[in-house]
Each structure stands twice: as structure tokens, then as C-alpha cells.
Short mmCIF file of C-alpha atoms in Angstrom, two decimals:
data_model
loop_
_atom_site.label_atom_id
_atom_site.label_comp_id
_atom_site.label_asym_id
_atom_site.label_seq_id
_atom_site.Cartn_x
_atom_site.Cartn_y
_atom_site.Cartn_z
CA MET A 1 55.75 34.30 -43.03
CA ILE A 2 58.54 34.64 -40.46
CA PRO A 3 61.91 33.73 -42.05
CA SER A 4 63.54 30.59 -40.67
CA GLN A 5 66.62 31.21 -38.57
CA ARG A 6 68.24 29.59 -35.57
CA ARG A 7 67.62 31.36 -32.26
CA PRO A 8 70.64 31.59 -29.95
CA ALA A 9 70.34 31.05 -26.21
CA GLY A 10 69.28 34.06 -24.22
CA GLU A 11 67.46 35.77 -27.06
CA SER A 12 64.15 37.51 -26.42
CA PRO A 13 60.96 35.62 -27.30
CA ALA A 14 60.00 38.57 -29.53
CA GLY A 15 58.82 37.36 -32.91
CA ARG A 16 58.90 33.68 -31.98
CA VAL A 17 55.92 31.43 -32.67
CA CYS A 18 54.85 29.67 -29.48
CA LEU A 19 52.30 26.89 -28.99
CA VAL A 20 50.74 26.52 -25.52
CA THR A 21 48.44 23.63 -24.63
CA GLY A 22 46.19 24.07 -21.60
CA GLY A 23 46.49 27.85 -21.81
CA THR A 24 43.12 29.27 -20.81
CA ALA A 25 43.59 29.36 -17.03
CA GLY A 26 46.18 29.32 -14.26
CA LEU A 27 49.83 28.92 -15.24
CA GLY A 28 49.02 28.31 -18.92
CA ARG A 29 47.09 31.55 -19.19
CA SER A 30 49.85 33.50 -17.45
CA LEU A 31 52.44 31.89 -19.71
CA ALA A 32 50.54 32.92 -22.81
CA ARG A 33 50.28 36.50 -21.60
CA ALA A 34 53.94 36.67 -20.52
CA LEU A 35 55.13 35.43 -23.90
CA ALA A 36 52.82 37.82 -25.71
CA ASP A 37 54.07 40.71 -23.55
CA ALA A 38 57.61 39.75 -24.62
CA GLY A 39 56.61 40.03 -28.27
CA ALA A 40 55.96 36.38 -29.13
CA ARG A 41 53.16 35.20 -31.39
CA VAL A 42 51.23 32.83 -29.13
CA HIS A 43 48.76 30.15 -30.16
CA VAL A 44 46.77 28.57 -27.31
CA GLY A 45 45.19 25.15 -27.84
CA ASP A 46 42.71 24.14 -25.16
CA HIS A 47 39.40 22.31 -25.04
CA SER A 48 38.15 24.60 -22.24
CA ALA A 49 36.11 27.46 -23.63
CA PRO A 50 38.05 30.62 -22.70
CA GLY A 51 35.10 32.95 -22.11
CA PRO A 52 35.58 36.67 -21.46
CA GLU A 53 36.85 36.13 -17.92
CA ARG A 54 39.39 33.43 -18.88
CA SER A 55 40.56 34.35 -22.37
CA PRO A 56 44.27 35.21 -22.38
CA SER A 57 43.57 37.72 -25.18
CA ASP A 58 40.85 39.63 -23.34
CA PRO A 59 41.39 43.22 -24.63
CA GLU A 60 39.97 44.83 -21.50
CA ARG A 61 42.28 43.01 -19.10
CA ALA A 62 45.35 42.75 -21.32
CA PRO A 63 45.33 45.16 -24.30
CA GLN A 64 48.88 44.10 -25.23
CA ASP A 65 47.83 40.46 -25.68
CA THR A 66 46.36 40.88 -29.17
CA SER A 67 49.00 38.49 -30.56
CA ILE A 68 47.39 35.52 -28.73
CA THR A 69 45.16 33.24 -30.78
CA PHE A 70 42.89 30.72 -29.07
CA THR A 71 41.82 27.50 -30.80
CA ASP A 72 39.44 24.94 -29.36
CA VAL A 73 41.55 21.78 -29.38
CA ASP A 74 41.07 18.54 -27.48
CA VAL A 75 44.68 17.49 -26.87
CA THR A 76 43.57 13.90 -26.33
CA ASP A 77 42.35 13.81 -29.95
CA ARG A 78 45.57 13.14 -31.88
CA ALA A 79 44.13 14.10 -35.26
CA ALA A 80 42.79 17.42 -33.93
CA LEU A 81 46.06 18.16 -32.13
CA GLU A 82 48.18 17.48 -35.21
CA ALA A 83 45.81 19.50 -37.40
CA TRP A 84 46.14 22.49 -35.06
CA ILE A 85 49.94 22.31 -35.12
CA ALA A 86 49.97 22.00 -38.91
CA ALA A 87 47.64 25.00 -39.27
CA VAL A 88 49.86 27.21 -37.09
CA HIS A 89 52.92 26.13 -39.07
CA ALA A 90 51.15 26.85 -42.36
CA GLU A 91 50.27 30.34 -41.13
CA HIS A 92 53.73 31.33 -39.90
CA GLY A 93 56.12 28.98 -41.66
CA ARG A 94 57.74 27.94 -38.38
CA ILE A 95 57.16 26.84 -34.79
CA ASP A 96 59.80 27.97 -32.32
CA VAL A 97 58.44 26.90 -28.94
CA LEU A 98 56.08 24.14 -27.84
CA ILE A 99 54.82 24.37 -24.25
CA HIS A 100 52.81 21.37 -23.09
CA ASN A 101 50.83 22.44 -20.05
CA ALA A 102 47.68 20.35 -20.48
CA VAL A 103 46.62 18.19 -17.55
CA ARG A 104 43.51 16.46 -16.27
CA MET A 105 43.11 16.18 -12.53
CA HIS A 106 40.79 13.74 -10.79
CA GLY A 107 41.07 14.86 -7.17
CA ALA A 108 43.40 13.33 -4.59
CA ALA A 109 42.52 9.70 -5.28
CA ASP A 110 45.25 7.32 -4.18
CA ALA A 111 46.47 4.41 -6.31
CA GLU A 112 43.80 2.04 -5.03
CA GLY A 113 41.03 4.61 -5.06
CA MET A 114 41.39 5.94 -8.60
CA THR A 115 39.46 4.26 -11.38
CA VAL A 116 41.00 2.87 -14.56
CA GLU A 117 39.10 5.53 -16.51
CA GLN A 118 40.63 8.29 -14.36
CA ALA A 119 44.12 6.92 -14.85
CA GLN A 120 43.69 6.64 -18.61
CA SER A 121 42.13 10.10 -18.91
CA ALA A 122 44.98 11.71 -16.96
CA MET A 123 47.59 9.84 -19.01
CA ARG A 124 46.03 10.82 -22.34
CA ALA A 125 46.05 14.53 -21.51
CA GLY A 126 49.29 14.75 -19.56
CA TYR A 127 51.60 12.25 -21.26
CA ASP A 128 50.13 10.96 -24.55
CA ALA A 129 49.38 14.49 -25.78
CA LEU A 130 52.96 15.52 -25.00
CA VAL A 131 54.36 12.66 -27.08
CA CYS A 132 51.98 13.41 -29.97
CA SER A 133 52.85 17.13 -29.87
CA VAL A 134 56.57 16.46 -29.83
CA ARG A 135 56.28 14.01 -32.72
CA ALA A 136 54.45 16.65 -34.73
CA VAL A 137 56.80 19.60 -34.06
CA LEU A 138 60.19 17.86 -34.17
CA PRO A 139 60.49 17.68 -37.97
CA LEU A 140 59.26 21.26 -38.24
CA MET A 141 61.83 22.50 -35.73
CA ARG A 142 64.60 20.48 -37.38
CA SER A 143 63.86 22.07 -40.74
CA ALA A 144 63.92 25.52 -39.10
CA GLY A 145 67.30 24.87 -37.48
CA GLY A 146 66.15 24.67 -33.87
CA GLY A 147 63.45 25.29 -31.31
CA GLN A 148 62.44 24.73 -27.72
CA ILE A 149 60.18 22.09 -26.18
CA VAL A 150 58.84 22.78 -22.68
CA ALA A 151 56.97 20.20 -20.58
CA VAL A 152 55.18 21.50 -17.47
CA GLY A 153 54.43 19.13 -14.62
CA PRO A 154 53.81 19.26 -10.84
CA GLY A 155 56.74 18.44 -8.58
CA GLU A 156 54.72 15.50 -7.20
CA GLY A 157 56.04 13.49 -10.13
CA ARG A 158 59.25 13.02 -8.18
CA MET A 159 57.50 12.01 -4.99
CA SER A 160 54.96 9.44 -3.95
CA GLY A 161 53.13 8.67 -0.75
CA GLU A 162 49.77 7.88 0.76
CA GLY A 163 47.28 10.63 0.11
CA ALA A 164 48.89 11.89 -3.08
CA ALA A 165 46.92 12.16 -6.34
CA ALA A 166 48.16 8.91 -7.84
CA SER A 167 47.10 9.62 -11.42
CA CYS A 168 48.83 13.00 -11.36
CA ALA A 169 52.01 11.65 -9.78
CA ALA A 170 52.19 8.78 -12.27
CA VAL A 171 51.63 11.01 -15.31
CA LYS A 172 54.14 13.59 -14.22
CA ALA A 173 56.76 10.96 -13.41
CA ALA A 174 56.29 9.65 -16.95
CA VAL A 175 56.57 13.18 -18.35
CA GLU A 176 59.81 13.77 -16.47
CA ALA A 177 61.37 10.49 -17.63
CA TYR A 178 60.32 11.11 -21.24
CA THR A 179 61.58 14.70 -21.18
CA GLU A 180 64.99 13.71 -19.84
CA MET A 181 65.39 10.99 -22.48
CA LEU A 182 64.31 13.37 -25.24
CA ARG A 183 66.77 16.03 -24.07
CA SER A 184 69.62 13.54 -24.06
CA GLU A 185 68.83 12.29 -27.56
CA LEU A 186 68.43 15.76 -29.09
CA ALA A 187 71.58 17.08 -27.41
CA GLY A 188 73.65 14.45 -29.18
CA SER A 189 72.03 14.99 -32.58
CA GLY A 190 73.09 18.59 -33.14
CA SER A 191 69.47 19.54 -33.90
CA GLY A 192 69.55 22.84 -32.04
CA ILE A 193 66.34 21.83 -30.24
CA GLY A 194 66.34 22.41 -26.49
CA VAL A 195 64.15 20.61 -23.96
CA THR A 196 63.03 22.13 -20.65
CA LEU A 197 61.22 20.39 -17.81
CA VAL A 198 59.18 22.67 -15.53
CA ARG A 199 58.26 21.26 -12.11
CA THR A 200 55.58 23.31 -10.37
CA GLY A 201 55.10 22.61 -6.68
CA THR A 202 52.60 25.22 -5.51
CA ALA A 203 51.74 27.60 -8.30
CA GLY A 204 48.61 29.32 -7.00
CA ASN A 205 46.07 27.87 -9.40
CA GLY A 206 43.28 25.30 -9.44
CA PHE A 207 45.77 22.40 -9.59
CA ARG A 208 47.66 23.31 -6.41
CA MET A 209 48.68 20.04 -4.74
CA PRO A 210 47.95 19.96 -0.98
CA ARG A 211 50.80 17.72 0.21
CA ILE A 212 53.51 20.05 -1.08
CA ALA A 213 51.39 23.14 -0.40
CA ASP A 214 51.51 22.32 3.31
CA PHE A 215 55.25 23.04 3.34
CA LEU A 216 56.06 25.48 0.53
CA PRO A 217 54.71 28.99 0.02
CA PRO A 218 52.82 29.14 -3.29
CA ALA A 219 54.13 31.01 -6.30
CA SER A 220 51.54 33.01 -8.22
CA PRO A 221 50.83 31.93 -11.81
CA GLU A 222 52.50 35.16 -12.94
CA GLU A 223 55.67 34.40 -10.97
CA ALA A 224 55.72 30.86 -12.32
CA ALA A 225 55.24 32.14 -15.87
CA ASP A 226 58.14 34.58 -15.52
CA ALA A 227 60.38 31.70 -14.36
CA VAL A 228 59.37 29.60 -17.36
CA VAL A 229 59.95 32.45 -19.83
CA HIS A 230 63.39 32.97 -18.29
CA ALA A 231 64.12 29.25 -18.76
CA ILE A 232 63.04 29.50 -22.42
CA ARG A 233 65.29 32.51 -22.99
CA HIS A 234 68.30 30.68 -21.58
CA ARG A 235 67.35 27.17 -22.72
CA ARG A 236 67.62 25.79 -19.23
CA PRO A 237 67.15 22.00 -18.95
CA SER A 238 64.85 22.31 -15.93
CA VAL A 239 63.27 24.85 -13.62
CA ASP A 240 61.49 24.43 -10.28
CA VAL A 241 58.65 26.74 -9.28
CA PRO A 242 58.98 28.02 -6.63
CA GLY A 243 62.78 27.85 -6.50
CA SER A 244 62.65 26.33 -3.01
CA LEU A 245 61.10 23.22 -4.58
CA THR A 246 64.63 22.08 -5.49
CA LEU A 247 65.63 21.94 -1.83
CA PHE A 248 62.33 20.26 -1.00
CA HIS A 249 63.07 17.49 -3.50
CA ARG A 250 66.45 16.87 -1.91
CA GLY A 251 65.01 16.94 1.58
CA PHE A 252 62.27 14.52 0.56
CA LYS A 253 64.84 12.00 -0.69
CA VAL A 254 66.90 12.28 2.49
CA ALA A 255 63.83 12.07 4.72
CA ALA A 256 62.42 9.06 2.88
CA ALA A 257 65.69 7.19 3.25
CA GLY A 258 65.92 8.13 6.94
CA VAL A 259 62.38 6.99 7.66
CA ALA A 260 62.99 3.65 5.97
CA LYS A 261 66.04 3.04 8.18
CA CYS A 262 64.60 4.31 11.43
CA GLU A 263 60.98 3.18 11.24
CA GLY A 264 61.59 -0.24 12.81
CA LEU A 265 63.64 1.18 15.68
CA ALA A 266 61.07 3.93 16.32
CA LEU A 267 58.16 1.52 16.38
CA ARG A 268 59.93 -0.82 18.81
CA ALA A 269 60.82 2.11 21.06
CA ILE A 270 57.25 3.43 21.12
CA LYS A 271 55.73 0.02 21.76
CA LYS A 272 58.13 -0.58 24.64
CA ALA A 273 57.50 2.86 26.11
CA ASP A 274 53.75 2.40 25.78
CA ALA A 275 53.85 -0.25 28.50
CA ASN A 276 54.96 2.43 30.95
CA THR A 277 52.12 3.90 33.02
CA TYR A 278 53.54 7.43 32.98
CA PHE A 279 54.00 7.30 29.23
CA LEU A 280 50.39 6.15 28.79
CA ARG A 281 49.08 9.06 30.85
CA ALA A 282 51.21 11.60 28.99
CA MET A 283 50.37 10.30 25.51
CA SER A 284 46.64 9.99 26.23
CA THR A 285 46.64 13.71 27.07
CA ILE A 286 49.17 15.13 24.60
CA ALA A 287 48.82 13.11 21.40
CA PRO A 288 45.10 13.79 20.71
CA SER A 289 45.53 17.53 21.29
CA VAL A 290 48.56 17.73 19.01
CA ASP A 291 46.85 15.76 16.25
CA ARG A 292 43.64 17.80 16.47
CA ALA A 293 45.69 21.00 16.07
CA ALA A 294 47.65 19.56 13.13
CA HIS A 295 44.38 18.39 11.54
CA ARG A 296 42.87 21.88 11.76
CA LEU A 297 45.97 23.66 10.45
CA THR A 298 46.53 21.39 7.45
CA GLY A 299 42.98 20.42 6.55
CA GLY A 300 43.54 16.85 7.68
CA ARG A 301 46.67 16.29 5.56
CA VAL A 302 49.15 16.13 8.43
CA LEU A 303 48.86 14.19 11.70
CA VAL A 304 51.52 13.09 14.16
CA MET A 305 50.56 9.43 14.59
CA PRO A 306 50.49 8.50 10.86
CA ALA A 307 54.20 9.31 10.69
CA LEU A 308 54.78 5.91 12.31
CA LEU A 309 51.49 3.99 12.39
CA PRO A 310 48.31 3.82 10.28
CA SER A 311 45.96 6.38 11.80
CA LEU A 312 42.87 8.39 10.99
CA MET A 313 40.83 11.30 12.27
CA LEU A 314 37.35 10.08 13.25
CA THR A 315 34.44 12.52 13.23
CA THR A 316 31.38 11.37 15.16
CA THR A 317 28.13 13.01 16.25
CA GLY A 318 28.04 13.73 19.96
CA SER A 319 25.48 11.47 21.69
CA VAL A 320 24.49 14.31 24.03
CA SER A 321 25.38 17.53 22.21
CA GLY A 322 24.59 16.38 18.67
CA ARG A 323 27.64 18.29 17.48
CA PRO A 324 30.61 16.95 15.45
CA ARG A 325 33.37 15.47 17.61
CA GLN A 326 36.83 14.58 16.33
CA VAL A 327 39.42 12.20 17.70
CA PRO A 328 42.67 10.80 16.20
CA LEU A 329 42.88 7.00 16.38
CA LEU A 330 45.13 4.15 15.35
CA CYS A 331 43.49 2.03 12.67
CA HIS A 332 43.99 -1.24 10.86
CA PRO A 333 43.18 -0.97 7.11
CA GLU A 334 41.35 -3.95 5.62
CA ALA A 335 41.44 -5.20 2.04
CA ASP A 336 37.87 -4.08 1.29
CA GLY A 337 38.54 -0.46 2.25
CA SER A 338 37.19 -0.77 5.81
CA TYR A 339 39.11 0.09 8.99
CA LEU A 340 39.24 -1.56 12.40
CA ILE A 341 39.51 0.69 15.45
CA VAL A 342 39.71 -0.19 19.15
CA ALA A 343 38.08 1.84 21.94
CA SER A 344 41.06 1.43 24.27
CA ASN A 345 41.01 4.90 25.81
CA SER A 346 44.69 4.28 26.62
CA GLY A 347 43.74 1.66 29.24
CA LYS A 348 41.38 3.84 31.27
CA PRO A 349 38.47 2.07 33.04
CA HIS A 350 35.66 3.78 31.11
CA HIS A 351 34.78 3.55 27.42
CA PRO A 352 35.81 6.59 25.36
CA ALA A 353 33.09 9.07 24.43
CA TRP A 354 33.57 8.49 20.70
CA SER A 355 32.53 4.84 21.10
CA ARG A 356 29.29 5.89 22.78
CA ASN A 357 28.74 8.33 19.93
CA LEU A 358 29.10 5.54 17.36
CA LEU A 359 26.65 3.32 19.23
CA THR A 360 24.11 6.15 19.16
CA THR A 361 24.85 7.33 15.61
CA PRO A 362 26.81 4.80 13.53
CA GLN A 363 27.11 7.25 10.63
CA ALA A 364 30.49 9.01 10.85
CA ALA A 365 33.40 10.25 8.73
CA ILE A 366 37.11 9.54 8.64
CA THR A 367 39.93 11.68 7.27
CA ARG A 368 43.26 10.29 6.11
CA PHE A 369 45.89 12.41 4.35
CA GLY A 370 43.45 15.17 3.50
CA ARG A 371 40.72 12.94 2.10
CA THR A 372 37.43 12.59 4.00
CA VAL A 373 35.17 9.57 3.52
CA LYS A 374 31.75 8.85 5.05
CA VAL A 375 31.60 5.56 6.92
CA THR A 376 29.17 3.40 8.88
CA ALA A 377 30.38 1.88 12.16
CA THR A 378 29.57 -1.64 13.32
CA LEU A 379 30.35 -2.93 16.82
CA LEU A 380 31.93 -6.37 16.48
CA ASP A 381 31.13 -9.28 18.76
CA GLY A 382 31.50 -13.06 18.93
CA SER A 383 33.89 -14.79 16.57
CA GLU A 384 34.12 -11.69 14.40
CA ARG A 385 35.45 -9.68 17.33
CA THR A 386 37.85 -12.47 18.29
CA ALA A 387 39.37 -12.50 14.82
CA ALA A 388 39.60 -8.70 14.76
CA TRP A 389 41.20 -8.64 18.23
CA ASP A 390 43.92 -11.03 17.08
CA HIS A 391 44.69 -8.73 14.15
CA MET A 392 44.76 -5.62 16.31
CA VAL A 393 47.03 -7.13 18.97
CA LYS A 394 49.53 -8.19 16.30
CA PHE A 395 49.36 -4.70 14.85
CA TRP A 396 49.69 -2.96 18.23
CA PRO A 397 50.70 -5.29 21.14
CA PRO A 398 50.03 -2.68 23.88
CA TYR A 399 46.30 -3.28 23.37
CA GLU A 400 46.67 -6.34 25.60
CA GLY A 401 48.02 -4.12 28.35
CA TYR A 402 45.18 -1.66 27.83
CA ALA A 403 42.66 -4.47 28.25
CA ARG A 404 44.26 -5.61 31.52
CA SER A 405 44.61 -2.14 33.03
CA SER A 406 41.10 -1.04 32.02
CA GLY A 407 39.36 -4.14 33.42
CA ARG A 408 36.81 -4.03 30.60
CA ASN A 409 36.15 -5.68 27.25
CA LEU A 410 37.56 -3.22 24.72
CA ARG A 411 35.06 -2.35 22.02
CA ILE A 412 36.16 -2.96 18.44
CA PHE A 413 34.43 -1.21 15.54
CA ARG A 414 34.60 -1.79 11.82
CA LEU A 415 34.28 1.41 9.78
CA ALA A 416 32.95 0.58 6.32
CA PRO A 417 32.63 3.17 3.52
CA ALA A 418 29.03 4.34 3.37
#
């Protein structure tokens, strides 16, 4: 057994007993290897089978990692999780560091799109397992005179917005709040137990989040692991990976506040300018080209128009060429998940090509905030069109001007999820 003694800040991880959940791939795997390289005795608990290509203790890839022990543990099974922690403690007589890195991702589903089962699954792995782990190690660390608890979570927990992975953002926000409360309580108790929150923005692994990844260069799992080990050595309360994530958080808060204040003024200015003939001609030429370029560069996650108005990228099948054609359009979201779009063509006398494409092939696709959905288009007429037109004019008054200047009946389509 390793004799119990309190570890001062800044001391090497050598000889310390470290638990890592979610440690068979990505950041968790790199963390396990980095701690082992520093001389720690690492126990990895993960329900993913490590395999020869993923095992952190693979002797061919990392001969120095022989002090890593892998155990098949489902962190959402409280009994199994507590049994694993108890077994490690029985073997070594102490637990110095707990690193909770387990997470379950369910794609980039937004709040309305994710299922209850997805939300519960993500919460069980990301938040519930953290609480259960902490409850199990706290008395063990207290009896040993100290320890370190590390909670790893994406930086998206501090941010929200359309197109984000809602389950991930919610779980990580909960993890951050819990971690901060735990740190405050333990700091006042004289327990000698430190708490570190790790916010990872774009660590280059399978859980890289696209919205932040559009703006920040990714840190490799190895770089992220080194930052976490440094935080453990010095018992830092929090660490952002990459370091520029800190500035991004601050900029996000400032930008969000600025948008909230300026959105109304910007919308009124654009709507007023849109009645100007010269503005119409310029925007009908410039805006689609800019949005198509932004769509290509960011995989559909960034467009110009959605910064102020609900918009989408519509992909149709060319009625003549048979090839995919893309066009950015304003849209009106409906409660059932459908979208209304108007074939205004910025008030030009002829119908836009994309509307002809939809009449020929109603099957299409739309992309909003990086997520692509197949849809079926229906041309509205009669009372249904009248009701939709009233909605669209309230949403975007310049449509009335488009109708007058074009001299035609503007087509309105409903795009329903296929």
C-alpha cells in the first residue's frame, strides 16, 4: 500500500493514485498516458472496450504506460462505479486524484430536436456519474488528508444558441455549476481537497464541437492532457483548453449582450433599406454569394443572414441539369418543424430557379447551423397560401414591395421534414 500523506501544491503526480473515467480514447486516453508518464498509478474506468488500438496501456505504442490499469465500468451504473472505486482503494489504500471525463454525445440535436432518452442518457454519464464518483471518493480523500477532483467538460456549457448540442450544453453547464459549488464548500472545510474544472473548446478528438471549432484552432488531445496535468500539479481551480477559450468566453458574453441591444435597430434599418431599389439590386447579387461561400467554408454552420433573421440553406435538384443547387433563403419556422419560404427573387419579374426545381423535384434538403435535414416541398395555394402570406409579410414586410415590383404572384412553399 502507498502510505497516506497530504500532497502539497505543485508536487509531481509520481506515485499518486489516479482514477480516470472515459479514458480509452481522445482526451481521456491522453490524460491517462500523461499521468502514467509522470509516474502516477492510473486506473481507467470506461465501458468502451479499449482494444489494441485504443488501450492506453498498449505496450507497443507506449512501453512506459505499464502502470495503467483498465477496468470495464459503466459509469451510469452506480453500483458498478462505486465497486470499482472501492476496489482501487482496497488495492492501494488511497485515491489521490479523480478525473471525471465520461460523456455521451448524441449529435448536434437542438433543445427541441433531442429526445427525452438522449437528454437522460447524456445527463447520467456526464453529470450523475460525476456526483456519484465524488460522493464515493470524498470520504476516502478526507481520511487521507487531501486529494484532487477534476471535472472535464466542453466550453459549450457556458454558451447556448441555435444549432448547439443541447444535451451536451445542458450537462456541462450542470457540471460547471456543481463543480464551483463543491470547490467553495471544500475550500471552507479545511479538507485539503482541491477541485478543478476543465473546459475543453476544441480538443482534437471525436467530441469536437463545431460551433466553437469554427473560430478556435483545435488543441491536440496531448496538448490538452498536458494542460490538465499542469492544473493538477498546481491545484488550479479551472483551466481552458486551448488557452484562447478564455478570451472566447468573454467575447461571447460581450457579443451576446451587444446583439440583444442592437438587434431591433439593425432589423429596422435593414427593412427600411430593403425598400430602396439600389439596395435590392446589390443585396440580390451579394448576399447569396457571401452566404454560399460561408456555407462551404464552415460546413453550413455559419451564414450571414441568420445573424439577424431566421434563414436556411436550401439544396434542390436542378430541373435541367439534375445537379444539386444551393441557395440561402429567409424562412419562417413553424411549430411542427416545417418552414415557409417565399420565391420573391428580390422583386424580379421572373420566378427564381430554385422554385422551378422544387416544382419538378419536391424532395430537397435544408441546412441550419450545421445540421442538414431532408424535406419535401409543397406549393401553397388558396386559403392556405393566404394565411401563409399574412405570416410572411408580418415577418418580413418588404415582401409586399417585392410582389408589387415583380408583377407576379409570389410562390410560397412549405418545407416539411421528410
